[in-house]
mmCIF file of C-alpha atoms in Angstrom:
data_model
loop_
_atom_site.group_PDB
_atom_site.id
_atom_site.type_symbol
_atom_site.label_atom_id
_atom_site.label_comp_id
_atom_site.label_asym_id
_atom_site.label_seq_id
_atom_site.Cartn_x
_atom_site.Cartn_y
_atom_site.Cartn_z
ATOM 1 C CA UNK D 1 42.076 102.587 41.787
ATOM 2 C CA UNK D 2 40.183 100.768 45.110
ATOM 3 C CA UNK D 3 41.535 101.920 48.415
ATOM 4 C CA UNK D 4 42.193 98.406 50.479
ATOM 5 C CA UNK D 5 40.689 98.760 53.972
ATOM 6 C CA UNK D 6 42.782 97.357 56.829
ATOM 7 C CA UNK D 7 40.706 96.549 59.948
ATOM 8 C CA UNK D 8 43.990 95.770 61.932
ATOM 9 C CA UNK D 9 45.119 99.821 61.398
ATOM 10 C CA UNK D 10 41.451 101.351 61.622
ATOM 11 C CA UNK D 11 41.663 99.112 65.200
ATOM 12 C CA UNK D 12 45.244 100.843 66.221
ATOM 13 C CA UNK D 13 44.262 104.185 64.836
ATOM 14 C CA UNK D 14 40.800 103.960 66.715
ATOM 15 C CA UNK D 15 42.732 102.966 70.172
ATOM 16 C CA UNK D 16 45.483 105.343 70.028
ATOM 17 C CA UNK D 17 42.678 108.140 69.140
ATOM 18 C CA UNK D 18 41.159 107.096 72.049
ATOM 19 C CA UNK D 19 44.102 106.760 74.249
ATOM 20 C CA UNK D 20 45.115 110.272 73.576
ATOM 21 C CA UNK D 21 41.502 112.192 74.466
ATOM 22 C CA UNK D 22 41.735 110.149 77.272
ATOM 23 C CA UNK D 23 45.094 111.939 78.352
ATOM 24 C CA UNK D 24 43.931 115.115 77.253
ATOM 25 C CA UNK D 25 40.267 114.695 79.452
ATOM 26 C CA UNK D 26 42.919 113.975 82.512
ATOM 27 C CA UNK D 27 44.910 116.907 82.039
ATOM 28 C CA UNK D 28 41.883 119.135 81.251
ATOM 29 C CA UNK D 29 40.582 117.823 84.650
ATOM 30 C CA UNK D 30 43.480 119.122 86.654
ATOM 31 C CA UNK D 31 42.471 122.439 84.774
ATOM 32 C CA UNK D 32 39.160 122.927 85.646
ATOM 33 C CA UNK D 33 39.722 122.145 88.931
ATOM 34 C CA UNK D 34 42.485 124.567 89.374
ATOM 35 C CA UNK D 35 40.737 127.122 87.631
ATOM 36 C CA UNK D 36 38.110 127.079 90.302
ATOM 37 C CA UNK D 37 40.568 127.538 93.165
ATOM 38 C CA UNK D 38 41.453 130.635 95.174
ATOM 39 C CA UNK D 39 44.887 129.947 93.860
ATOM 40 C CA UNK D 40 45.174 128.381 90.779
ATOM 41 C CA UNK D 41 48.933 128.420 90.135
ATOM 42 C CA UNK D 42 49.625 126.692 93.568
ATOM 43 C CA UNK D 43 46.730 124.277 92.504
ATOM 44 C CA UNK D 44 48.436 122.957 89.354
ATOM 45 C CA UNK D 45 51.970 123.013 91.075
ATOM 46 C CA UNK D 46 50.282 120.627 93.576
ATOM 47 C CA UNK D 47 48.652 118.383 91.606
ATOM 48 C CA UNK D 48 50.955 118.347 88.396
ATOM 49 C CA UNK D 49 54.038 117.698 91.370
ATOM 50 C CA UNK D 50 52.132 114.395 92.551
ATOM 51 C CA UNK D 51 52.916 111.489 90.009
ATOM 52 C CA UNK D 52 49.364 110.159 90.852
ATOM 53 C CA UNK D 53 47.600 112.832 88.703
ATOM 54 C CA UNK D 54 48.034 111.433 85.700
ATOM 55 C CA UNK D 55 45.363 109.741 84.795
ATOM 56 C CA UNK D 56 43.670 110.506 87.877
ATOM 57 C CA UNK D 57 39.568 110.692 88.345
ATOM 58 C CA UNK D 58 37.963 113.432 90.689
ATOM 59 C CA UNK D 59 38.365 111.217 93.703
ATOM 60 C CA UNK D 60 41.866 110.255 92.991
ATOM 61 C CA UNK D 61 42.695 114.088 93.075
ATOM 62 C CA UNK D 62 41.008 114.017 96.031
ATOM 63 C CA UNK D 63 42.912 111.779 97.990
ATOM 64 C CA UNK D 64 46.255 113.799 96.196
ATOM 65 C CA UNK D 65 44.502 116.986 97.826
ATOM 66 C CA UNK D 66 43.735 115.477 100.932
ATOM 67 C CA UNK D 67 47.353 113.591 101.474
ATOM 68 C CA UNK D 68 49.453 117.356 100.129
ATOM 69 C CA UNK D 69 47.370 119.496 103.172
ATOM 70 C CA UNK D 70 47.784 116.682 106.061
ATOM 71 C CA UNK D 71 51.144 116.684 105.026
ATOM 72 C CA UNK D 72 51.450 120.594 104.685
ATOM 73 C CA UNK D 73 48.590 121.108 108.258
ATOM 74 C CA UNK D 74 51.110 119.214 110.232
ATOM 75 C CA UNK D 75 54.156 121.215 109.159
ATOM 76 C CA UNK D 76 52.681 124.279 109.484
ATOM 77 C CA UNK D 77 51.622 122.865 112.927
ATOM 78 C CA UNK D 78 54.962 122.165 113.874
ATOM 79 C CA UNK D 79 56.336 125.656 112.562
ATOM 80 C CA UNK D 80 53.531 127.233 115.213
ATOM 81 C CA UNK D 81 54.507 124.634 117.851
ATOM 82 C CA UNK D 82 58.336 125.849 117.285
ATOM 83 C CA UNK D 83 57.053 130.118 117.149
ATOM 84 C CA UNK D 84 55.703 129.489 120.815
ATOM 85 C CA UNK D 85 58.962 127.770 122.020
ATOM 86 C CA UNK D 86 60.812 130.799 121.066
ATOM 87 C CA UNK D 87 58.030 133.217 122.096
ATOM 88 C CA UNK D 88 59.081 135.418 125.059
ATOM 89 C CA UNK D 89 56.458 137.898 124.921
ATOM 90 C CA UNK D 90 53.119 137.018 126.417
ATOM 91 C CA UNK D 91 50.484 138.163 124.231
ATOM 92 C CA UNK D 92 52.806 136.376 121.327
ATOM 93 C CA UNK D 93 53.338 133.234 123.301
ATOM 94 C CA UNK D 94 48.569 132.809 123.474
ATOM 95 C CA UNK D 95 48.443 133.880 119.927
ATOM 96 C CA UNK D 96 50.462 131.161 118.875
ATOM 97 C CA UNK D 97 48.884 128.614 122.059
ATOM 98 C CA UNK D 98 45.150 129.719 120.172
ATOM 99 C CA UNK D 99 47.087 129.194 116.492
ATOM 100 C CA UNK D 100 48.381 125.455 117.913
ATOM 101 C CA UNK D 101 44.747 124.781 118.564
ATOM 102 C CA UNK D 102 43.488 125.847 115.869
ATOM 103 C CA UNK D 103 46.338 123.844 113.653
ATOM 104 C CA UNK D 104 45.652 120.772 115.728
ATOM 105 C CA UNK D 105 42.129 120.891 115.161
ATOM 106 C CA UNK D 106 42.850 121.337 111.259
ATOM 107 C CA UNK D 107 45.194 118.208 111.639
ATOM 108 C CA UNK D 108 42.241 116.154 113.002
ATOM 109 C CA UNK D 109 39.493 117.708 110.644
ATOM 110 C CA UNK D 110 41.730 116.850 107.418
ATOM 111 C CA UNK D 111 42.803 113.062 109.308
ATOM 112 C CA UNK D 112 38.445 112.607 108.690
ATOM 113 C CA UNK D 113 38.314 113.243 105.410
ATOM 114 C CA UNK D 114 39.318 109.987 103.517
ATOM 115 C CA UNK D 115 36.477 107.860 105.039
ATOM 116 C CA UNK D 116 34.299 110.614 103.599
ATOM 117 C CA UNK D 117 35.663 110.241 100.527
ATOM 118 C CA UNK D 118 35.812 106.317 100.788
ATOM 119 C CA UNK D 119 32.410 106.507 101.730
ATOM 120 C CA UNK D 120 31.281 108.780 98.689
ATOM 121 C CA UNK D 121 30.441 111.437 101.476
ATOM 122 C CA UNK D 122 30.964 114.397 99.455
ATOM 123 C CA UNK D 123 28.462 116.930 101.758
ATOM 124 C CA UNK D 124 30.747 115.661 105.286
ATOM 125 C CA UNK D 125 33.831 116.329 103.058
ATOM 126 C CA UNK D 126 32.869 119.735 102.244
ATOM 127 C CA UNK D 127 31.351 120.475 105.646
ATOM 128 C CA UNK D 128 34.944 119.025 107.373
ATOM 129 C CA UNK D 129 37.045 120.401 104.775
ATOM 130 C CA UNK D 130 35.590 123.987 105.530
ATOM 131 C CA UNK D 131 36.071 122.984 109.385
ATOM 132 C CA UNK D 132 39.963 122.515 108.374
ATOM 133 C CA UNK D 133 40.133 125.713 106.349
ATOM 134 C CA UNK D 134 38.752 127.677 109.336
ATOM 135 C CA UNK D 135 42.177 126.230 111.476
ATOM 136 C CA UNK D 136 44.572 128.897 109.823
ATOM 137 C CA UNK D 137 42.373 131.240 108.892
ATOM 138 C CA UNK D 138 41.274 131.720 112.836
ATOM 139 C CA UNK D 139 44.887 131.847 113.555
ATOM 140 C CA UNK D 140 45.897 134.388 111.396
ATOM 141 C CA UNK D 141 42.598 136.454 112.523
ATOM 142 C CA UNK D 142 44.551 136.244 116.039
ATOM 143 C CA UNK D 143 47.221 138.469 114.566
ATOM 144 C CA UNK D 144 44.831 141.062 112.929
ATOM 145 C CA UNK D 145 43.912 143.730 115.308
ATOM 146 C CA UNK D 146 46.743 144.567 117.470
ATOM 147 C CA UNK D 147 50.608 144.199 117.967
ATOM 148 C CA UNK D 148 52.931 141.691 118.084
ATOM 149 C CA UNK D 149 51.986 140.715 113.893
ATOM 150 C CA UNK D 150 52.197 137.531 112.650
ATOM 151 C CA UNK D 151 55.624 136.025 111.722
ATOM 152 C CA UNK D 152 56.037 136.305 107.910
ATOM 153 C CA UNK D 153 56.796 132.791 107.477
ATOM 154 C CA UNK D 154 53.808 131.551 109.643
ATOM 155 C CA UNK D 155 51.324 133.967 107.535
ATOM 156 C CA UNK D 156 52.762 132.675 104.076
ATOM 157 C CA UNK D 157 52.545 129.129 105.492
ATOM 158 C CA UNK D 158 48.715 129.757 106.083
ATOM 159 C CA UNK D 159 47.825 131.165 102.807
ATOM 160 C CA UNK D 160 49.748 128.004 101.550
ATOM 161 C CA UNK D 161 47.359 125.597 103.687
ATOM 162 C CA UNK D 162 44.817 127.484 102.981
ATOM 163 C CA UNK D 163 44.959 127.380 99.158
ATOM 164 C CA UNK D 164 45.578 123.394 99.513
ATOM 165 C CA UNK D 165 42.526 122.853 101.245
ATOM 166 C CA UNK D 166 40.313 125.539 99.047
ATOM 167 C CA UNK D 167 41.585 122.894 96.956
ATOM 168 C CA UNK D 168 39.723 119.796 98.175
ATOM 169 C CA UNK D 169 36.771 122.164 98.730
ATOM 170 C CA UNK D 170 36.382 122.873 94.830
ATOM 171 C CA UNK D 171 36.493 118.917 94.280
ATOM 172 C CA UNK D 172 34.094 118.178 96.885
ATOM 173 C CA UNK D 173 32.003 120.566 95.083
ATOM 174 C CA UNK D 174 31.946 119.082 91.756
ATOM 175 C CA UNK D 175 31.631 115.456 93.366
ATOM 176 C CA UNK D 176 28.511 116.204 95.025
ATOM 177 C CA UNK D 177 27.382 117.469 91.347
#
């Protein structure tokens, strides 16, 4: 008995085939990113939680990275900006006047990066995506040697920013190659 050969299915077979690896190669992508960050678990809530990553490219998960810690920089700016309203000691009220420096600073560094990335600049990325990272980790390094400590909710705020932006730093990294 002769098996009939039917271009028209070998055509839909070969396209949904492809269509699938395709999907998978996306999802694998948000993988091996993640599994290069400091903190992979907030990586892949980030990314899987923007409905741009599907289907995303390395650049579109930059610009996903990029938008999630401007957003997240200025709250945590704003949560500093509110610490030293209600600050009434002294030494507490120039650790967080150093920490809104350093946050507005991180606000402006992040603010560069997409005509970096427009501009396929993935070495002034990285070098201005390390300048942003240094924001809250110079603010918590305020709070490290002596009394009053950091508020708990300012601290967990800048290991949140921080992991964002190691995030952006791992894609610059594979971008420049």
């Amino acid at each position: 008995m002769a098996v009939s050969y039917n271009p028209a299915i070998f055509l839909i077979v070969s396209l949904l085939s492809i269509s699938f690896t395709l999907t998978i190669a996306k999802a694998d992508l948000i993988g091996d990113v993640c599994s290069k960050a400091q903190k992979p678990a907030l990586c892949l809530s980030a990314l899987n939680a923007d409905p741009r990553s599907k289907g995303a490219n390395l650049e579109g998960l930059a610009t996903i990275s990029i938008d999630i810690s401007q957003k997240n920089a200025q709250t945590v700016r704003d949560l500093v900006n509110t610490l030293l309203k209600q600050a009434t000691d002294p030494k507490l009220k120039t650790r967080y006047d150093s920490c809104l420096e350093n946050y507005n600073d991180a606000v402006d560094d992040l603010g560069e990066l997409p005509g970096f990335l427009k501009s396929k600049d993935y070495l002034g990325l990285n070098v201005h995506a390390s300048a942003a990272f240094d924001g809250p980790t110079t603010c918590d390094d305020n709070f490290s040697e002596t009394p009053p400590a950091e508020s708990p909710q300012l601290k967990d705020a800048s290991d949140k920013l921080q992991g964002l932006i190691d995030i952006i730093l791992v894609i610059s990294n594979l971008l420049k190659g």
